[in-house]
CSV table of C-alpha atoms in Angstrom, one decimal:
chain,number,residue,atom,x,y,z
A,1,MET,CA,0.0,0.0,0.0
A,2,ALA,CA,2.8,2.4,1.0
A,3,LYS,CA,4.7,1.6,-2.2
A,4,CYS,CA,1.6,2.4,-4.3
A,5,LEU,CA,1.1,5.7,-2.6
A,6,VAL,CA,4.8,6.6,-3.2
A,7,LEU,CA,4.4,5.7,-6.9
A,8,LEU,CA,1.2,7.8,-7.2
A,9,PHE,CA,3.0,10.8,-5.6
A,10,LEU,CA,5.8,10.5,-8.0
A,11,CYS,CA,3.5,10.4,-10.9
A,12,LEU,CA,1.6,13.5,-9.7
A,13,VAL,CA,4.9,15.3,-9.4
A,14,MET,CA,5.9,14.5,-13.0
A,15,VAL,CA,2.5,15.6,-14.2
A,16,SER,CA,2.8,18.8,-12.5
A,17,ILE,CA,6.3,19.3,-13.9
A,18,ASN,CA,5.2,18.7,-17.4
A,19,VAL,CA,2.3,21.0,-17.1
A,20,ALA,CA,4.6,23.8,-15.7
A,21,ASN,CA,6.9,23.3,-18.6
A,22,THR,CA,4.1,24.0,-21.1
A,23,MET,CA,2.1,26.7,-19.5
A,24,ASN,CA,2.8,30.3,-18.6
A,25,GLU,CA,0.7,31.7,-15.7
A,26,THR,CA,0.6,35.6,-15.7
A,27,CYS,CA,-1.1,37.3,-12.8
A,28,VAL,CA,-3.0,40.5,-13.7
A,29,ASP,CA,-4.8,42.2,-10.7
A,30,ASP,CA,-4.5,38.9,-8.8
A,31,ILE,CA,-6.4,37.1,-11.5
A,32,SER,CA,-4.5,34.1,-13.0
A,33,ILE,CA,-4.4,34.0,-16.7
A,34,VAL,CA,-2.9,30.9,-18.4
A,35,LEU,CA,-1.5,30.6,-21.8
A,36,GLN,CA,-0.2,27.3,-22.9
A,37,ILE,CA,2.4,25.9,-25.4
A,38,ASP,CA,1.0,23.3,-27.9
A,39,LEU,CA,-2.6,24.1,-26.9
A,40,TYR,CA,-3.9,23.0,-30.3
A,41,LYS,CA,-1.8,19.8,-30.4
A,42,ASN,CA,-5.0,17.7,-30.2
A,43,SER,CA,-7.8,20.0,-31.2
A,44,CYS,CA,-6.1,21.5,-34.3
A,45,PRO,CA,-2.7,19.8,-34.8
A,46,GLU,CA,-2.2,21.5,-38.2
A,47,ALA,CA,-2.8,25.1,-36.8
A,48,GLU,CA,0.8,26.3,-36.6
A,49,SER,CA,1.9,24.7,-40.0
A,50,ILE,CA,-1.1,26.3,-41.7
A,51,ILE,CA,-0.2,29.8,-40.3
A,52,TYR,CA,3.5,29.4,-41.1
A,53,SER,CA,2.5,28.3,-44.7
A,54,TRP,CA,0.4,31.4,-45.3
A,55,VAL,CA,3.0,33.8,-43.8
A,56,GLU,CA,5.8,32.2,-45.7
A,57,ASN,CA,3.8,32.6,-49.0
A,58,ALA,CA,2.8,36.2,-48.2
A,59,VAL,CA,6.4,37.2,-47.4
A,60,SER,CA,7.8,35.6,-50.4
A,61,GLN,CA,5.4,37.7,-52.6
A,62,ASP,CA,5.9,40.8,-50.6
A,63,SER,CA,8.9,41.1,-48.2
A,64,ARG,CA,7.2,44.0,-46.5
A,65,MET,CA,4.5,41.7,-45.3
A,66,ALA,CA,6.8,40.4,-42.5
A,67,ALA,CA,7.0,43.8,-40.9
A,68,SER,CA,3.3,44.3,-41.4
A,69,LEU,CA,2.2,41.1,-39.7
A,70,LEU,CA,4.6,41.8,-36.9
A,71,ARG,CA,3.2,45.2,-36.5
A,72,LEU,CA,-0.4,44.0,-36.3
A,73,HIS,CA,0.4,42.1,-33.2
A,74,PHE,CA,2.1,45.0,-31.7
A,75,HIS,CA,-0.9,47.3,-32.4
A,76,ASP,CA,-3.3,44.7,-31.1
A,77,CYS,CA,-1.5,44.2,-27.8
A,78,PHE,CA,-1.1,47.8,-27.1
A,79,VAL,CA,-4.8,48.4,-27.1
A,80,ASN,CA,-6.5,46.6,-24.2
A,81,GLY,CA,-4.3,43.6,-24.6
A,82,CYS,CA,-3.8,40.8,-27.2
A,83,ASP,CA,-7.3,40.2,-28.1
A,84,GLY,CA,-7.6,40.6,-31.8
A,85,SER,CA,-9.5,43.9,-31.5
A,86,VAL,CA,-7.4,45.5,-34.2
A,87,LEU,CA,-8.9,43.2,-36.7
A,88,LEU,CA,-12.5,44.3,-36.3
A,89,ASP,CA,-14.0,46.3,-39.1
A,90,ASP,CA,-16.3,49.3,-38.5
A,91,THR,CA,-20.1,48.8,-38.9
A,92,GLU,CA,-23.0,51.2,-38.9
A,93,ASP,CA,-23.2,50.9,-35.0
A,94,PHE,CA,-19.5,50.1,-34.2
A,95,THR,CA,-16.3,51.9,-34.6
A,96,GLY,CA,-13.1,49.8,-34.6
A,97,GLU,CA,-9.5,50.6,-34.3
A,98,LYS,CA,-8.6,50.6,-38.0
A,99,THR,CA,-9.3,54.2,-38.5
A,100,ALA,CA,-7.3,55.4,-35.5
A,101,LEU,CA,-4.5,57.8,-36.4
A,102,PRO,CA,-1.7,55.3,-35.7
A,103,ASN,CA,-3.4,52.7,-37.9
A,104,LEU,CA,-5.3,54.6,-40.7
A,105,ASN,CA,-3.7,53.9,-44.1
A,106,SER,CA,-0.8,52.3,-42.2
A,107,LEU,CA,-1.6,48.8,-40.9
A,108,ARG,CA,-1.5,46.1,-43.6
A,109,GLY,CA,-1.9,42.2,-43.7
A,110,PHE,CA,-5.5,41.9,-42.9
A,111,GLU,CA,-6.1,39.8,-45.9
A,112,VAL,CA,-3.4,37.3,-44.9
A,113,ILE,CA,-5.1,36.9,-41.5
A,114,ASP,CA,-8.4,36.4,-43.2
A,115,ALA,CA,-6.9,33.6,-45.5
A,116,ILE,CA,-5.3,31.9,-42.5
A,117,LYS,CA,-8.6,32.2,-40.5
A,118,SER,CA,-10.6,30.8,-43.4
A,119,GLU,CA,-8.4,27.6,-43.8
A,120,LEU,CA,-8.3,27.0,-40.1
A,121,GLU,CA,-12.1,27.3,-39.9
A,122,SER,CA,-12.4,24.8,-42.7
A,123,VAL,CA,-10.0,22.3,-40.8
A,124,CYS,CA,-11.0,22.9,-37.2
A,125,PRO,CA,-13.9,25.2,-36.8
A,126,GLN,CA,-14.3,27.6,-33.8
A,127,THR,CA,-11.0,26.4,-32.4
A,128,VAL,CA,-8.1,28.8,-33.1
A,129,SER,CA,-8.6,32.5,-32.1
A,130,CYS,CA,-7.7,35.4,-34.2
A,131,ALA,CA,-5.6,36.7,-31.4
A,132,ASP,CA,-3.5,33.6,-31.3
A,133,ILE,CA,-3.3,33.8,-35.2
A,134,LEU,CA,-1.8,37.3,-34.8
A,135,ALA,CA,0.7,36.2,-32.2
A,136,THR,CA,1.9,33.1,-34.3
A,137,ALA,CA,2.1,35.0,-37.6
A,138,ALA,CA,4.3,37.7,-35.8
A,139,ARG,CA,6.7,34.9,-34.7
A,140,ASP,CA,6.7,33.3,-38.1
A,141,SER,CA,7.4,36.6,-39.8
A,142,VAL,CA,10.5,37.1,-37.5
A,143,VAL,CA,11.6,33.5,-38.2
A,144,ILE,CA,11.1,33.7,-41.9
A,145,SER,CA,13.1,37.0,-42.0
A,146,GLY,CA,16.1,35.4,-40.2
A,147,GLY,CA,15.3,36.3,-36.6
A,148,PRO,CA,14.9,34.1,-33.6
A,149,SER,CA,12.2,31.7,-32.9
A,150,TRP,CA,10.2,31.0,-29.7
A,151,GLU,CA,7.4,28.7,-28.6
A,152,VAL,CA,4.1,30.8,-29.0
A,153,GLU,CA,1.9,30.5,-25.9
A,154,MET,CA,-1.7,30.0,-27.0
A,155,GLY,CA,-5.1,30.4,-25.4
A,156,ARG,CA,-6.2,33.9,-26.1
A,157,LYS,CA,-9.8,34.6,-26.9
A,158,ASP,CA,-11.0,37.3,-29.2
A,159,SER,CA,-12.5,40.5,-27.9
A,160,LEU,CA,-16.2,41.4,-28.4
A,161,GLY,CA,-15.3,45.1,-29.0
A,162,ALA,CA,-12.5,47.6,-29.8
A,163,SER,CA,-11.3,51.1,-28.7
A,164,LYS,CA,-10.4,53.6,-31.3
A,165,GLU,CA,-9.7,56.1,-28.5
A,166,ALA,CA,-7.3,53.7,-26.9
A,167,ALA,CA,-5.7,53.0,-30.2
A,168,THR,CA,-5.2,56.7,-30.7
A,169,ASN,CA,-3.7,57.3,-27.2
A,170,ASN,CA,-1.8,54.1,-26.4
A,171,ILE,CA,0.3,53.4,-29.5
A,172,PRO,CA,3.7,55.2,-29.5
A,173,GLY,CA,3.9,57.6,-32.4
A,174,PRO,CA,6.9,58.1,-34.8
A,175,ASN,CA,7.7,61.5,-33.2
A,176,SER,CA,7.7,60.2,-29.6
A,177,THR,CA,10.4,61.3,-27.2
A,178,VAL,CA,12.2,58.8,-25.0
A,179,PRO,CA,10.1,59.8,-21.9
A,180,ILE,CA,6.9,59.2,-23.9
A,181,LEU,CA,8.0,55.9,-25.3
A,182,VAL,CA,8.9,54.7,-21.7
A,183,ALA,CA,5.6,55.9,-20.4
A,184,LYS,CA,3.5,54.2,-23.1
A,185,PHE,CA,5.3,50.9,-22.7
A,186,GLN,CA,5.0,51.1,-18.9
A,187,ASN,CA,1.3,51.9,-19.4
A,188,VAL,CA,0.8,48.4,-20.8
A,189,GLY,CA,3.1,46.6,-18.5
A,190,LEU,CA,6.3,46.6,-20.5
A,191,SER,CA,9.7,47.8,-19.1
A,192,PHE,CA,12.4,50.2,-20.1
A,193,ASN,CA,14.5,47.3,-21.5
A,194,ASP,CA,11.4,45.8,-23.3
A,195,MET,CA,11.0,49.2,-25.1
A,196,ILE,CA,14.6,49.1,-26.5
A,197,ALA,CA,14.3,45.4,-27.4
A,198,LEU,CA,11.0,45.7,-29.2
A,199,SER,CA,12.0,48.8,-31.0
A,200,GLY,CA,14.4,46.5,-32.9
A,201,ALA,CA,11.4,45.3,-34.8
A,202,HIS,CA,12.1,48.3,-37.0
A,203,THR,CA,15.0,46.4,-38.5
A,204,LEU,CA,12.0,45.3,-41.0
A,205,GLY,CA,9.7,47.3,-43.0
A,206,MET,CA,9.2,50.9,-44.4
A,207,ALA,CA,7.6,54.1,-43.3
A,208,ARG,CA,5.9,57.0,-45.3
A,209,CYS,CA,7.7,60.3,-45.5
A,210,SER,CA,4.8,61.9,-43.6
A,211,THR,CA,5.8,59.9,-40.4
A,212,PHE,CA,9.4,61.2,-40.3
A,213,SER,CA,9.0,64.7,-41.8
A,214,SER,CA,10.9,66.3,-38.8
A,215,ARG,CA,14.0,64.3,-39.8
A,216,LEU,CA,14.0,66.2,-43.1
A,217,GLN,CA,14.5,69.6,-41.5
A,218,GLY,CA,18.3,69.3,-41.0
A,219,SER,CA,18.0,70.3,-37.3
A,220,ASN,CA,18.6,66.8,-35.8
A,221,GLY,CA,21.7,67.6,-34.0
A,222,PRO,CA,25.3,66.3,-34.7
A,223,ASP,CA,24.4,62.6,-34.9
A,224,ILE,CA,22.6,62.6,-38.2
A,225,ASP,CA,24.4,61.4,-41.3
A,226,LEU,CA,24.3,64.1,-43.9
A,227,ASP,CA,24.2,61.8,-46.9
A,228,PHE,CA,21.4,59.8,-45.3
A,229,LEU,CA,19.5,63.2,-44.8
A,230,GLN,CA,20.0,64.3,-48.3
A,231,ASN,CA,18.7,61.1,-49.8
A,232,LEU,CA,15.6,61.2,-47.6
A,233,GLN,CA,15.0,64.9,-48.7
A,234,GLN,CA,15.3,63.9,-52.3
A,235,LEU,CA,12.9,61.0,-51.9
A,236,CYS,CA,10.3,63.0,-50.0
A,237,SER,CA,10.4,66.1,-52.1
A,238,GLN,CA,9.0,64.3,-55.1
A,239,THR,CA,5.4,64.5,-56.2
A,240,ASP,CA,3.2,62.6,-53.8
A,241,GLY,CA,6.2,62.9,-51.4
A,242,ASN,CA,4.2,62.3,-48.1
A,243,SER,CA,3.1,58.9,-49.3
A,244,ARG,CA,6.5,57.9,-50.5
A,245,LEU,CA,8.1,55.0,-48.7
A,246,ALA,CA,11.6,54.7,-47.1
A,247,ARG,CA,13.2,51.8,-45.7
A,248,LEU,CA,13.5,51.7,-41.8
A,249,ASP,CA,16.8,49.9,-42.3
A,250,LEU,CA,18.7,50.9,-45.4
A,251,VAL,CA,21.2,48.0,-45.2
A,252,SER,CA,19.1,45.0,-44.7
A,253,PRO,CA,15.4,46.0,-44.8
A,254,ALA,CA,14.0,42.3,-45.3
A,255,THR,CA,16.3,40.7,-42.8
A,256,PHE,CA,15.7,40.5,-39.1
A,257,ASP,CA,19.0,41.4,-37.5
A,258,ASN,CA,20.7,44.0,-35.2
A,259,GLN,CA,21.4,46.4,-38.1
A,260,TYR,CA,18.7,48.8,-36.8
A,261,TYR,CA,20.8,49.5,-33.7
A,262,ILE,CA,24.1,50.0,-35.9
A,263,ASN,CA,22.1,52.4,-38.0
A,264,LEU,CA,21.1,54.4,-34.9
A,265,LEU,CA,24.7,54.8,-33.9
A,266,SER,CA,25.5,56.1,-37.4
A,267,GLY,CA,22.8,58.7,-37.4
A,268,GLU,CA,20.6,56.8,-39.8
A,269,GLY,CA,17.5,56.1,-37.7
A,270,LEU,CA,14.6,56.8,-40.0
A,271,LEU,CA,11.9,57.8,-37.4
A,272,PRO,CA,12.6,60.5,-34.9
A,273,SER,CA,11.5,58.2,-32.1
A,274,ASP,CA,14.1,55.8,-33.3
A,275,GLN,CA,17.0,58.2,-33.4
A,276,ALA,CA,16.0,59.6,-30.0
A,277,LEU,CA,17.1,56.3,-28.5
A,278,VAL,CA,20.8,57.4,-29.2
A,279,THR,CA,20.6,61.2,-29.0
A,280,ASP,CA,18.2,61.9,-26.2
A,281,ASP,CA,19.0,59.4,-23.3
A,282,TYR,CA,22.2,58.0,-22.0
A,283,GLN,CA,20.5,54.7,-20.7
A,284,THR,CA,18.8,54.1,-24.0
A,285,ARG,CA,22.0,54.7,-25.9
A,286,GLN,CA,23.9,52.2,-23.7
A,287,LEU,CA,21.4,49.5,-24.5
A,288,VAL,CA,21.5,50.3,-28.2
A,289,LEU,CA,25.4,50.0,-28.1
A,290,SER,CA,25.0,46.6,-26.5
A,291,TYR,CA,22.5,45.3,-29.2
A,292,ALA,CA,24.7,46.7,-31.9
A,293,GLU,CA,27.7,44.9,-30.5
A,294,ASP,CA,25.9,41.6,-29.7
A,295,PRO,CA,23.1,40.4,-32.1
A,296,LEU,CA,22.6,37.2,-30.0
A,297,ALA,CA,21.8,39.4,-26.9
A,298,PHE,CA,19.3,41.3,-29.0
A,299,PHE,CA,17.7,38.2,-30.3
A,300,GLU,CA,17.2,36.7,-26.7
A,301,ASP,CA,15.8,39.9,-25.3
A,302,PHE,CA,13.5,40.5,-28.2
A,303,LYS,CA,12.1,37.0,-28.0
A,304,ASN,CA,11.5,37.3,-24.1
A,305,SER,CA,9.9,40.8,-24.7
A,306,MET,CA,7.7,39.4,-27.4
A,307,LEU,CA,6.5,36.6,-25.1
A,308,LYS,CA,5.8,39.2,-22.4
A,309,MET,CA,3.9,41.4,-24.7
A,310,GLY,CA,2.0,38.6,-26.1
A,311,SER,CA,0.6,37.8,-22.6
A,312,LEU,CA,-0.7,41.3,-22.0
A,313,GLY,CA,-4.4,41.6,-21.1
A,314,VAL,CA,-5.4,38.5,-22.7
A,315,LEU,CA,-8.9,37.1,-22.5
A,316,THR,CA,-9.2,33.4,-21.6
A,317,GLY,CA,-11.7,30.8,-20.3
A,318,THR,CA,-15.2,32.2,-20.5
A,319,ASP,CA,-14.0,35.7,-21.4
A,320,GLY,CA,-14.2,36.7,-25.0
A,321,GLN,CA,-14.9,34.4,-27.9
A,322,ILE,CA,-13.3,32.6,-30.8
A,323,ARG,CA,-14.5,34.5,-33.9
A,324,GLY,CA,-15.4,32.7,-37.0
A,325,ASN,CA,-14.5,35.7,-39.0
A,326,CYS,CA,-11.7,37.9,-37.5
A,327,ARG,CA,-13.3,41.1,-38.9
A,328,VAL,CA,-16.7,40.7,-37.0
A,329,VAL,CA,-18.0,39.6,-33.7
A,330,ASN,CA,-19.9,36.3,-33.9
């Protein structure tokens, strides 16, 4: 009898260890929220491969799409948590987040998410949430672009609403100062270090001239590269200049690497909010230096910060729903 009890105890210990290794418990206001690795292993085993395939195809057709899908996840999580609210379309009696200033004529990739959701619904209906699709597509975009991989923790539910006001106020703008950046990241539960690491996402993608117009004035201090400035001025002075696109990273715009930080030290940060990390604050400059010197340290910190961001304000259990169509509430 005693031997059986010992064996039972050992079995329970092993089960608890295995569960702990696949689940991340985040406490928000003393409420435990559990996200789980391999959540869809039994209910939708093809989920991650389906998402990866669509992201890989989209990025192969348009290298900018990697940055766009990564950005969708950012803009979702910064507004009331990672709940898929950014995907909701406006209706006659509902205003979503797509027309908020940081998102309007800027966010892309909605059709890719639609395609992923459509296939998932045909394979395993009402199983994989739109919020989980966003988190996974963001990871896959980084991996496909040469960046680090991580196990995406699943279990998010989709929101029943959205907030244009929160999208307008919470998402950091391209002209943000360091204090504003720090405050906006801290407001959602992300640290100073998270802010520097996650800013490295700007190693991918492009931005319109209208978002960095203050960089074109020539009054950017001694750190700006003059050739870089002149090239930007030439690009943005053309007809339809405000809508012209410039690469956030001139050297390797389609590769996820640490070149973004090297560019900042050379005075070639495209957005004012990027260059401010070097020019306006000693602490941020030191972290930029460390990431410029050590790409593996950047990769590790970026991965950890993405996991942290991905768990912000998530809806689980009986909260929220799993939308059949990511653009509308069921």
